[in-house]
Coordinates of C-alpha atoms and ligand atoms in Angstrom, one line a residue:
X1 CA -25.5 -41.5 -37.9
X2 CA -28.9 -42.7 -39.0
X3 CA -31.2 -40.7 -41.2
X4 CA -34.1 -41.9 -39.1
X5 CA -32.8 -42.6 -35.6
X6 CA -36.4 -43.8 -34.6
X7 CA -35.4 -47.0 -36.2
X8 CA -32.9 -47.6 -33.5
X9 CA -33.6 -45.4 -30.6
X10 CA -36.9 -44.9 -28.8
X11 CA -38.8 -41.9 -27.1
X12 CA -38.5 -41.9 -23.4
X13 CA -42.1 -42.2 -21.8
X14 CA -42.6 -39.5 -19.2
X15 CA -44.3 -40.2 -15.9
X16 CA -47.9 -39.2 -15.8
X17 CA -48.0 -36.3 -13.3
X18 CA -50.7 -33.8 -14.4
X19 CA -50.6 -32.0 -11.0
X20 CA -46.8 -31.6 -10.7
X21 CA -45.7 -29.1 -8.1
X22 CA -42.2 -28.7 -8.6
X23 CA -42.2 -26.1 -11.4
X24 CA -43.6 -23.4 -9.1
X25 CA -41.1 -24.1 -6.2
X26 CA -37.7 -22.2 -5.6
X27 CA -34.6 -23.3 -4.2
X28 CA -33.7 -21.5 -0.9
X29 CA -31.6 -23.9 1.3
X30 CA -28.8 -26.1 0.9
X31 CA -29.5 -29.9 0.7
X32 CA -27.5 -32.4 2.7
X33 CA -24.4 -33.1 0.6
X34 CA -22.7 -36.4 0.1
X35 CA -19.3 -36.5 -1.7
X36 CA -19.0 -39.7 -3.8
X37 CA -15.5 -38.8 -5.0
X38 CA -13.7 -41.6 -3.1
X39 CA -16.1 -44.2 -4.5
X40 CA -18.0 -43.4 -7.9
X41 CA -15.3 -40.9 -8.7
X42 CA -12.5 -43.3 -7.8
X43 CA -13.9 -46.2 -9.6
X44 CA -14.1 -44.3 -13.0
X45 CA -10.4 -43.7 -12.9
X46 CA -8.0 -45.4 -15.1
X47 CA -5.6 -45.7 -12.3
X48 CA -7.7 -45.6 -9.0
X49 CA -6.3 -43.5 -6.2
X50 CA -3.9 -45.2 -3.7
X51 CA -4.5 -44.9 0.0
X52 CA -2.4 -41.8 0.5
X53 CA -4.1 -40.1 -2.4
X54 CA -7.5 -41.0 -1.0
X55 CA -6.4 -39.7 2.4
X56 CA -5.4 -36.4 1.0
X57 CA -8.7 -36.1 -0.8
X58 CA -10.7 -37.0 2.4
X59 CA -9.0 -34.4 4.2
X60 CA -9.7 -31.8 1.5
X61 CA -13.4 -32.9 1.3
X62 CA -13.7 -32.5 5.1
X63 CA -12.1 -29.0 4.8
X64 CA -14.8 -28.1 2.1
X65 CA -17.5 -28.9 4.7
X66 CA -18.7 -32.2 3.5
X67 CA -20.4 -34.0 6.4
X68 CA -21.2 -37.2 4.6
X69 CA -18.5 -38.8 2.5
X70 CA -18.8 -42.2 0.6
X71 CA -15.4 -43.4 1.2
X72 CA -15.3 -46.6 -0.9
X73 CA -16.5 -50.0 -1.7
X74 CA -14.6 -51.8 1.0
X75 CA -15.5 -55.4 -0.1
X76 CA -14.0 -54.6 -3.6
X77 CA -10.3 -54.5 -2.9
X78 CA -7.6 -54.5 -0.1
X79 CA -6.9 -50.9 -0.8
X80 CA -10.6 -49.9 -0.2
X81 CA -10.8 -52.1 2.9
X82 CA -7.5 -50.8 4.5
X83 CA -8.4 -47.2 3.6
X84 CA -11.5 -47.7 5.8
X85 CA -9.4 -49.1 8.6
X86 CA -6.8 -46.2 8.5
X87 CA -9.4 -43.7 8.6
X88 CA -11.0 -45.3 11.7
X89 CA -8.0 -46.6 13.6
X90 CA -6.0 -43.4 13.1
X91 CA -9.1 -41.4 14.1
X92 CA -9.0 -39.2 11.0
X93 CA -12.8 -38.7 10.8
X94 CA -14.1 -35.7 12.6
X95 CA -16.9 -36.2 15.0
X96 CA -19.4 -34.4 12.7
X97 CA -18.5 -36.5 9.6
X98 CA -20.2 -39.7 8.5
X99 CA -18.5 -42.0 6.3
X100 CA -20.5 -44.0 3.8
X101 CA -19.7 -47.3 2.3
X102 CA -21.3 -49.0 -0.8
X103 CA -22.2 -52.7 -1.0
X104 CA -24.1 -55.0 -3.3
X105 CA -26.8 -57.2 -1.9
X106 CA -24.6 -60.3 -1.4
X107 CA -23.6 -62.0 1.9
X108 CA -19.9 -62.3 1.6
X109 CA -19.6 -58.6 0.5
X110 CA -21.8 -57.5 3.2
X111 CA -19.8 -59.3 5.8
X112 CA -16.5 -57.9 4.7
X113 CA -18.2 -54.4 4.6
X114 CA -19.3 -54.6 8.2
X115 CA -15.8 -55.7 9.2
X116 CA -14.3 -52.7 7.6
X117 CA -16.6 -50.4 9.7
X118 CA -15.8 -51.9 13.1
X119 CA -15.0 -49.1 15.6
X120 CA -16.4 -46.1 13.5
X121 CA -18.4 -43.4 15.2
X122 CA -21.1 -43.1 12.6
X123 CA -21.5 -44.8 9.3
X124 CA -24.0 -45.1 6.4
X125 CA -24.2 -48.5 4.8
X126 CA -25.3 -48.1 1.3
X127 CA -26.7 -51.0 -0.5
X128 CA -27.8 -51.2 -4.2
X129 CA -29.2 -53.4 -6.9
X130 CA -30.1 -52.7 -10.5
X131 CA -33.8 -52.5 -11.2
X132 CA -34.2 -51.2 -14.8
X133 CA -35.8 -53.4 -17.5
X134 CA -32.6 -53.8 -19.4
X135 CA -30.6 -54.9 -16.3
X136 CA -33.4 -57.3 -15.3
X137 CA -33.4 -58.8 -18.8
X138 CA -29.8 -58.8 -19.9
X139 CA -27.6 -58.8 -16.9
X140 CA -29.6 -60.9 -14.3
X141 CA -32.2 -62.6 -16.3
X142 CA -34.5 -62.2 -13.4
X143 CA -38.2 -61.2 -12.9
X144 CA -39.3 -58.2 -11.0
X145 CA -40.3 -60.5 -8.1
X146 CA -36.7 -62.2 -8.2
X147 CA -35.1 -58.7 -8.3
X148 CA -37.2 -57.6 -5.3
X149 CA -36.1 -60.7 -3.6
X150 CA -32.5 -59.8 -4.0
X151 CA -33.0 -56.4 -2.5
X152 CA -35.1 -57.8 0.5
X153 CA -32.4 -60.5 1.2
X154 CA -29.5 -57.8 1.1
X155 CA -31.6 -55.8 3.4
X156 CA -32.1 -58.6 5.9
X157 CA -28.4 -59.7 5.7
X158 CA -27.4 -56.1 6.7
X159 CA -30.0 -55.9 9.4
X160 CA -28.8 -59.2 11.0
X161 CA -25.2 -57.8 11.2
X162 CA -26.1 -54.3 12.6
X163 CA -25.9 -55.3 16.3
X164 CA -22.2 -56.0 15.8
X165 CA -21.7 -52.4 15.0
X166 CA -24.3 -50.8 17.2
X167 CA -23.0 -52.7 20.2
X168 CA -19.6 -51.1 19.9
X169 CA -21.2 -47.7 19.8
X170 CA -21.4 -47.1 16.1
X171 CA -24.4 -45.1 15.0
X172 CA -25.6 -46.6 11.6
X173 CA -27.8 -45.1 8.9
X174 CA -29.0 -47.4 6.1
X175 CA -29.3 -46.3 2.5
X176 CA -30.8 -48.2 -0.4
X177 CA -30.5 -47.4 -4.1
X178 CA -32.6 -48.9 -6.8
X179 CA -29.7 -48.5 -9.4
X180 CA -30.8 -47.1 -12.8
X181 CA -33.9 -45.6 -11.1
X182 CA -34.5 -43.1 -13.8
X183 CA -34.7 -46.0 -16.4
X184 CA -36.9 -48.1 -14.1
X185 CA -40.7 -47.9 -14.0
X186 CA -41.6 -45.7 -11.2
X187 CA -44.2 -48.1 -9.8
X188 CA -41.5 -50.8 -9.7
X189 CA -38.9 -48.5 -8.1
X190 CA -41.6 -47.7 -5.3
X191 CA -42.4 -51.5 -5.0
X192 CA -38.8 -52.6 -4.5
X193 CA -38.0 -49.5 -2.2
X194 CA -41.1 -50.3 -0.1
X195 CA -39.9 -54.0 0.2
X196 CA -36.4 -52.7 1.7
X197 CA -38.3 -50.3 3.9
X198 CA -40.4 -53.1 5.3
X199 CA -37.1 -54.9 6.3
X200 CA -35.3 -51.9 7.7
X201 CA -38.3 -50.3 9.3
X202 CA -37.1 -46.6 9.3
X203 CA -39.0 -44.2 11.4
X204 CA -39.2 -40.3 11.4
X205 CA -36.7 -40.3 14.2
X206 CA -34.4 -42.8 12.4
X207 CA -34.9 -42.3 8.9
X208 CA -33.2 -44.3 6.0
X209 CA -31.8 -42.7 2.9
X210 CA -33.5 -43.7 -0.4
X211 CA -31.1 -42.8 -3.1
X212 CA -32.7 -42.5 -6.6
X213 CA -29.9 -42.7 -9.1
X214 CA -30.0 -41.3 -12.6
X215 CA -27.3 -43.9 -13.2
X216 CA -27.3 -43.3 -16.8
X217 CA -28.9 -40.0 -17.7
X218 CA -31.6 -41.3 -20.0
X219 CA -34.3 -38.5 -19.9
X220 CA -34.7 -34.7 -19.7
X221 CA -34.2 -33.1 -16.3
X222 CA -38.0 -32.3 -16.1
X223 CA -38.9 -35.9 -16.5
X224 CA -36.3 -36.9 -13.6
X225 CA -37.9 -34.2 -11.5
X226 CA -41.4 -35.7 -12.2
X227 CA -40.1 -39.2 -11.2
X228 CA -38.8 -37.8 -7.9
X229 CA -42.0 -35.9 -7.1
X230 CA -44.0 -39.0 -8.0
X231 CA -41.9 -41.1 -5.5
X232 CA -42.1 -38.4 -2.8
X233 CA -45.8 -38.3 -3.3
X234 CA -46.7 -42.0 -3.7
X235 CA -44.2 -43.9 -1.5
X236 CA -45.5 -45.2 1.9
X237 CA -44.1 -43.6 5.0
X238 CA -42.2 -40.6 3.2
X239 CA -41.5 -38.9 6.5
X240 CA -39.2 -41.7 7.5
X241 CA -37.1 -41.3 4.4
X242 CA -34.4 -39.0 3.2
X243 CA -34.8 -38.7 -0.6
X244 CA -31.4 -38.5 -2.1
X245 CA -30.4 -37.6 -5.7
X246 CA -27.5 -39.1 -7.6
X247 CA -27.3 -37.9 -11.1
X248 CA -24.7 -38.6 -13.7
X249 CA -24.2 -36.5 -16.8
X250 CA -24.6 -38.6 -20.0
X251 CA -26.9 -36.2 -21.7
X252 CA -25.0 -33.1 -20.2
X253 CA -27.8 -32.0 -17.9
X254 CA -26.8 -33.6 -14.6
X255 CA -26.8 -30.2 -12.9
X256 CA -30.3 -29.4 -14.1
X257 CA -31.6 -32.7 -13.0
X258 CA -30.3 -32.4 -9.6
X259 CA -31.7 -28.9 -9.2
X260 CA -35.1 -29.9 -10.6
X261 CA -35.0 -32.9 -8.4
X262 CA -34.5 -30.8 -5.4
X263 CA -37.5 -28.6 -6.4
X264 CA -39.4 -32.0 -6.6
X265 CA -38.8 -32.6 -3.0
X266 CA -35.5 -34.3 -2.5
X267 CA -33.4 -33.7 0.7
X268 CA -30.0 -34.8 -0.2
X269 CA -27.6 -34.8 -3.1
X270 CA -24.7 -37.1 -4.0
X271 CA -22.1 -36.0 -6.5
X272 CA -18.3 -35.3 -6.9
X273 CA -15.9 -32.4 -7.2
X274 CA -15.8 -31.1 -10.8
X275 CA -18.0 -33.9 -11.9
X276 CA -15.6 -36.9 -11.9
X277 CA -17.2 -40.2 -12.4
X278 CA -18.3 -42.9 -14.6
X279 CA -18.3 -42.0 -18.4
X280 CA -19.4 -38.4 -18.6
X281 CA -19.1 -38.1 -14.8
X282 CA -21.3 -37.7 -11.8
X283 CA -23.0 -34.5 -10.8
X284 CA -20.6 -31.7 -10.3
X285 CA -21.4 -30.7 -6.6
X286 CA -19.2 -27.5 -6.9
X287 CA -21.7 -26.3 -9.6
X288 CA -24.8 -26.8 -7.6
X289 CA -23.5 -25.3 -4.5
X290 CA -22.2 -22.3 -6.2
X291 CA -25.4 -21.9 -8.1
X292 CA -27.1 -21.7 -4.7
X293 CA -24.4 -19.2 -3.6
X294 CA -24.9 -16.8 -6.5
X295 CA -28.6 -16.6 -5.6
X296 CA -27.7 -15.6 -2.1
X297 CA -28.2 -19.0 -0.3
X298 CA -25.5 -20.3 1.9
X299 CA -24.6 -23.7 0.3
X300 CA -22.8 -24.9 3.5
X301 CA -19.9 -26.0 1.6
X302 CA -16.8 -23.7 1.2
X303 CA -14.9 -23.3 -2.0
X304 CA -13.0 -20.3 -1.1
X305 CA -9.7 -21.9 -2.2
X306 CA -10.7 -23.1 -5.6
X307 CA -7.2 -23.0 -7.0
X308 CA -6.0 -25.2 -4.2
X309 CA -8.9 -27.6 -4.5
X310 CA -8.2 -28.0 -8.2
X311 CA -4.6 -28.7 -7.7
X312 CA -5.5 -31.4 -5.0
X313 CA -8.1 -32.9 -7.4
X314 CA -5.8 -32.9 -10.2
X315 CA -2.8 -34.4 -8.2
X316 CA -5.0 -37.2 -6.7
X317 CA -7.2 -38.2 -9.6
X318 CA -4.9 -37.5 -12.5
X319 CA -7.9 -35.7 -14.1
X320 CA -7.9 -32.2 -15.3
X321 CA -10.4 -29.4 -14.8
X322 CA -11.4 -28.0 -18.1
X323 CA -10.7 -24.2 -18.7
X324 CA -14.5 -23.5 -19.2
X325 CA -15.8 -25.7 -16.2
X326 CA -18.3 -23.4 -14.4
X327 CA -17.0 -21.6 -11.4
X328 CA -13.7 -23.4 -11.5
X329 CA -12.2 -23.4 -15.0
X330 CA -9.2 -21.1 -15.9
X331 CA -11.2 -19.0 -18.3
X332 CA -14.5 -18.6 -16.4
X333 CA -13.9 -15.2 -15.0
X334 CA -11.9 -14.1 -18.1
X335 CA -13.1 -11.7 -20.7
X336 CA -11.0 -11.3 -24.0
X337 CA -13.6 -9.4 -25.9
X338 CA -13.2 -5.5 -25.8
X339 CA -16.9 -4.7 -25.1
X340 CA -17.0 -7.3 -22.2
X341 CA -13.8 -6.0 -20.8
X342 CA -15.2 -2.3 -20.9
X343 CA -18.5 -3.5 -19.2
X344 CA -16.7 -5.4 -16.5
X345 CA -14.2 -2.5 -15.9
X346 CA -17.2 -0.2 -15.3
X347 CA -19.0 -2.6 -13.3
X348 CA -16.2 -3.4 -11.0
X349 CA -15.6 0.3 -10.5
X350 CA -19.3 0.8 -9.6
X351 CA -19.3 -2.2 -7.3
X352 CA -16.1 -0.8 -5.5
X353 CA -17.8 2.4 -5.0
X354 CA -21.1 1.1 -3.5
X355 CA -20.2 -2.5 -2.2
X356 CA -23.9 -3.5 -2.5
X357 CA -25.3 -6.4 -4.3
X358 CA -23.2 -7.9 -6.9
X359 CA -24.3 -6.9 -10.3
X360 CA -21.2 -6.7 -12.3
X361 CA -21.9 -7.5 -16.1
X362 CA -20.5 -10.8 -17.3
X363 CA -19.3 -12.0 -14.0
X364 CA -21.9 -14.2 -12.2
X365 CA -20.0 -14.0 -8.8
X366 CA -17.2 -12.1 -7.4
X367 CA -14.0 -13.9 -8.4
X368 CA -12.5 -13.1 -5.0
X369 CA -15.1 -15.3 -3.3
X370 CA -13.6 -18.3 -4.7
X371 CA -10.0 -17.1 -4.3
X372 CA -9.5 -15.8 -7.8
X373 CA -7.7 -12.5 -8.6
X374 CA -9.2 -9.7 -10.7
X375 CA -5.9 -9.9 -12.6
X376 CA -7.3 -13.0 -14.2
X377 CA -10.6 -11.4 -15.2
X378 CA -9.3 -9.3 -18.1
X379 CA -6.8 -11.0 -20.5
X380 CA -5.6 -9.5 -23.7
X381 CA -5.6 -11.1 -27.2
X382 CA -6.4 -9.7 -30.7
X383 CA -10.0 -9.5 -29.7
X384 CA -9.4 -7.1 -26.8
X385 CA -9.8 -3.4 -27.1
X386 CA -8.1 -0.4 -25.4
X387 CA -10.1 -1.0 -22.3
X388 CA -8.4 -4.4 -21.6
X389 CA -4.9 -2.8 -22.3
X390 CA -5.5 -0.1 -20.0
X391 CA -7.0 -2.2 -17.3
X392 CA -3.9 -4.5 -17.2
X393 CA -1.4 -1.7 -17.2
X394 CA -3.2 0.0 -14.4
X395 CA -4.2 -3.2 -12.3
X396 CA -0.7 -4.7 -12.7
X397 CA 1.6 -1.7 -12.8
X398 CA -0.5 1.2 -11.5
X399 CA 0.0 3.0 -15.0
X400 CA -3.1 5.2 -15.5
X401 CA -3.2 6.1 -19.2
X402 CA -5.1 9.2 -19.8
X403 CA -8.4 8.4 -21.7
X404 CA -7.2 9.9 -25.0
X405 CA -4.0 8.1 -24.8
X406 CA -5.9 4.8 -24.3
X407 CA -7.5 5.6 -27.7
X408 CA -4.0 6.1 -29.3
X409 CA -2.1 3.2 -27.6
X410 CA -5.0 0.6 -27.7
X411 CA -4.9 0.1 -31.6
X412 CA -0.9 0.0 -31.5
X413 CA -1.0 -2.8 -28.9
X414 CA -3.8 -4.5 -30.7
X415 CA -1.8 -4.7 -34.0
X416 CA 1.2 -6.2 -32.1
X417 CA -1.1 -8.8 -30.4
X418 CA -2.8 -9.7 -33.7
X419 CA 0.7 -10.3 -35.3
X420 CA 1.9 -12.3 -32.4
X421 CA -1.4 -14.3 -32.7
X422 CA -1.5 -15.2 -29.0
X423 CA -2.6 -13.8 -25.7
X424 CA -0.2 -11.4 -24.0
X425 CA 0.5 -10.6 -20.4
X426 CA 0.5 -7.5 -18.5
X427 CA 4.3 -7.4 -18.6
X428 CA 4.4 -7.7 -22.3
X429 CA 1.9 -4.8 -22.7
X430 CA 4.1 -2.6 -20.4
X431 CA 7.1 -3.5 -22.6
X432 CA 5.2 -2.4 -25.7
X433 CA 4.2 0.8 -23.9
X434 CA 7.8 1.4 -23.0
X435 CA 9.0 0.7 -26.5
X436 CA 6.4 2.9 -28.1
X437 CA 6.7 5.9 -25.7
X438 CA 9.5 5.9 -23.1
X439 CA 12.4 4.5 -25.1
X440 CA 11.8 6.9 -28.1
X441 CA 15.2 8.6 -28.4
X442 CA 15.5 9.4 -32.1
X443 CA 16.0 11.7 -33.6
X444 CA 16.3 13.6 -30.2
X445 CA 17.6 12.1 -27.0
X446 CA 17.8 14.3 -23.9
X447 CA 21.2 14.4 -22.4
X448 CA 21.0 17.3 -20.0
X449 CA 18.3 19.6 -18.8
X450 CA 18.4 22.7 -16.7
X451 CA 16.0 25.6 -16.4
X452 CA 15.5 28.5 -13.9
X453 CA 13.2 31.2 -13.7
X454 CA 13.2 34.9 -12.6
X455 CA 10.1 36.9 -12.3
X456 CA 8.0 34.2 -14.1
X457 CA 10.3 34.0 -17.0
X458 CA 12.1 30.7 -17.4
X459 CA 15.4 30.1 -19.3
X460 CA 16.2 26.6 -20.3
X461 CA 19.8 25.5 -21.0
X462 CA 20.0 21.9 -22.1
X463 CA 21.7 19.4 -24.5
X464 CA 20.4 16.8 -26.7
X465 CA 22.0 14.1 -28.7
X466 CA 20.9 14.4 -32.3
X467 CA 22.1 11.8 -34.8
X468 CA 25.0 10.8 -32.4
X469 CA 26.3 14.3 -31.8
X470 CA 25.6 16.4 -28.7
X471 CA 24.0 19.7 -29.1
X472 CA 23.4 22.6 -26.8
X473 CA 19.9 24.3 -27.0
X474 CA 18.5 27.4 -25.2
X475 CA 15.0 28.8 -25.0
X476 CA 12.7 30.8 -22.8
X477 CA 9.0 30.4 -21.7
X478 CA 6.6 31.0 -18.8
X479 CA 7.6 27.7 -17.3
X480 CA 10.3 24.9 -17.6
X481 CA 8.3 22.9 -20.2
X482 CA 7.4 26.1 -22.2
X483 CA 11.2 27.0 -22.2
X484 CA 12.2 23.7 -23.3
X485 CA 9.8 23.6 -26.2
X486 CA 11.0 27.0 -27.3
X487 CA 14.6 25.6 -27.2
X488 CA 13.6 22.5 -29.1
X489 CA 11.9 24.5 -31.9
X490 CA 14.4 27.4 -32.1
X491 CA 17.7 25.6 -31.5
X492 CA 17.2 21.8 -32.4
X493 CA 15.2 22.3 -35.6
X494 CA 12.0 20.5 -34.2
X495 CA 8.8 21.4 -36.2
X496 CA 6.7 23.9 -34.2
X497 CA 4.1 22.5 -31.9
X498 CA 2.1 23.2 -28.8
X499 CA 1.6 21.2 -25.6
X500 CA -2.2 20.7 -25.1
X501 CA -2.3 18.1 -22.3
X502 CA -0.1 17.4 -19.4
X503 CA -0.6 14.6 -16.8
X504 CA 1.7 13.2 -14.2
X505 CA 1.4 10.3 -11.7
X506 CA 3.7 8.8 -9.2
X507 CA 4.6 5.1 -9.8
X508 CA 4.7 2.2 -7.4
X509 CA 8.0 0.5 -6.8
X510 CA 8.8 -2.2 -9.4
X511 CA 8.4 0.0 -12.3
X512 CA 12.0 1.3 -12.0
X513 CA 11.0 4.9 -11.8
X514 CA 9.0 7.0 -9.3
X515 CA 7.3 9.5 -11.7
X516 CA 5.6 9.2 -15.0
X517 CA 4.5 12.1 -17.2
X518 CA 2.1 12.2 -20.2
X519 CA 2.3 15.0 -22.6
X520 CA -0.1 15.5 -25.7
X521 CA 1.2 17.8 -28.4
X522 CA -0.5 19.5 -31.3
X523 CA 1.6 19.9 -34.5
X524 CA 1.0 22.8 -36.9
X525 CA -0.9 20.4 -39.2
X526 CA -3.3 19.8 -36.2
X527 CA -2.1 16.3 -35.4
X528 CA -2.5 15.2 -31.8
X529 CA 0.3 13.0 -30.6
X530 CA 1.1 11.6 -27.1
X531 CA 4.5 11.2 -25.4
X532 CA 5.5 9.8 -22.0
X533 CA 8.6 9.9 -19.9
X534 CA 9.8 8.5 -16.6
X535 CA 12.2 9.7 -14.1
X536 CA 12.7 9.9 -10.4
X537 CA 12.4 13.6 -10.9
X538 CA 8.9 14.7 -12.0
X539 CA 10.2 17.8 -13.9
X540 CA 12.6 15.7 -15.8
X541 CA 9.9 13.2 -16.5
X542 CA 7.7 15.7 -18.2
X543 CA 10.7 17.0 -20.2
X544 CA 11.3 13.4 -21.4
X545 CA 7.6 13.2 -22.2
X546 CA 8.0 16.2 -24.6
X547 CA 10.9 14.6 -26.3
X548 CA 9.0 11.3 -26.7
X549 CA 6.0 13.2 -28.3
X550 CA 8.1 15.1 -30.6
X551 CA 10.1 11.9 -31.7
X552 CA 6.8 10.1 -32.1
X553 CA 5.5 13.1 -34.2
X554 CA 8.3 12.7 -36.7
Ligands
KIV601 O1 -24.9 -44.4 -10.4 C1 -25.3 -45.1 -9.7 O2 -26.5 -45.8 -9.9 C2 -24.5 -45.6 -8.6 C3 -25.1 -46.4 -7.5 C4 -24.3 -47.4 -7.0 C5 -25.7 -45.5 -6.5 O3 -23.4 -45.1 -8.4
ZN602 ZN1 -23.1 -43.3 -9.6

């Protein structure tokens, strides 16, 4: 990289807009959305979608609620042309959905485009030509006036053919894009757009779409917003226009540019699912829609089945959704850090209780709203604390570790995970717990337990396996557990201890036992140690928990 980039790159001149209004506006309604997945997104793929992939994506876009869908560039290839024909002839376009097609301002291409649309119910014909200084100079070698003439001529060629569609009952909306709008002088963008408007003669009843592309993102989002507000304020006959935004993401701020452009007065947004598109991609429509949603505004798009949508997208485009893609990526609702997990756990519990406004720490939206599971929210690696471990055991297996026991087992699990050097699943954590507590059978393994009581005095007659040999033990106490403790200490040689905490719970199916008991003992040295036992019989589960604690204390 250069020490002084100014020798090669120049500052971007902002628009003069001293009285800008957009910074004090707020977004409180959804724009008109137009998906350009099947055109801009498709043309950016190494292997463009075939007709059946395009059909699958078209259906998915309709299911999300898109009412305007740019379906292709029908003059560009046979696939694109026949895709249009299949949509129309097989009556695959719902009544409330308008298909949009892109075309350059050239007669042969316009002719083919019109042919591809015959018989459709409603269409948007989208014509564009490039207007920026670099395109005028290097690509076309044309003056501003000549570039305006290209647009005016294209507009006329489309207008002359419209009757062929309208006579067959097709409702047509016209759209013009001064391509590379954000890199074009605003005065020139206005002039060329007004030249097209002069030909198409839009009215407030039959508006045309003026799409203002950030073809290559060349400026900060606030500058793009100024450009949009400048056009909205200075163009003739604004009320006959639907102002549309089409941002790309070269500087990584496509979403911000769109949101600020909406504040600046735009009515419509073009973009793609997950931001597929040329180079760094088009605007990710999911992001803008979900940003509205998280502020309580109905986006009028439905992403309830985000997982299904991602699968469709990956299948049809061959692209992948990065794990940290806002609202969609695999990790966006996941917390590994212990303190985050703890806050989420408490926030979720609070929300469960009150079901009011969503204010769970670290989660911008309720993952359920996009079809995600809470199971995915907390995942355990070496950065996680006891909270995450306890959460997974509880949410996946219904195991409710006592608070104090969480403090004991958390670091044990953490050390194991640290050694493994990877994330662990809930099932693996359960295995660790079983190994640490339930399967602790040395030096003592319970072989047989029996206790009965007369007048509040219990006698226990049991047997243990100690170092491979069975041994009978007897003891008394004010309950079965107390009698067993007495037997352990007096007959089996266990060091004296007392039971300080006892908790039991029933377990759901799938854990292999119906009762789980937790026992905390205190040794003569004052050490507190937990044990756990499972059985179909709750009394036996608690006896096993005592054995587990004593074995662990050894
Ligand atoms: O990015 C762009 O400028 C385009 C136009 C064709 C609208 O995709
Ligand atoms: Zn584009």
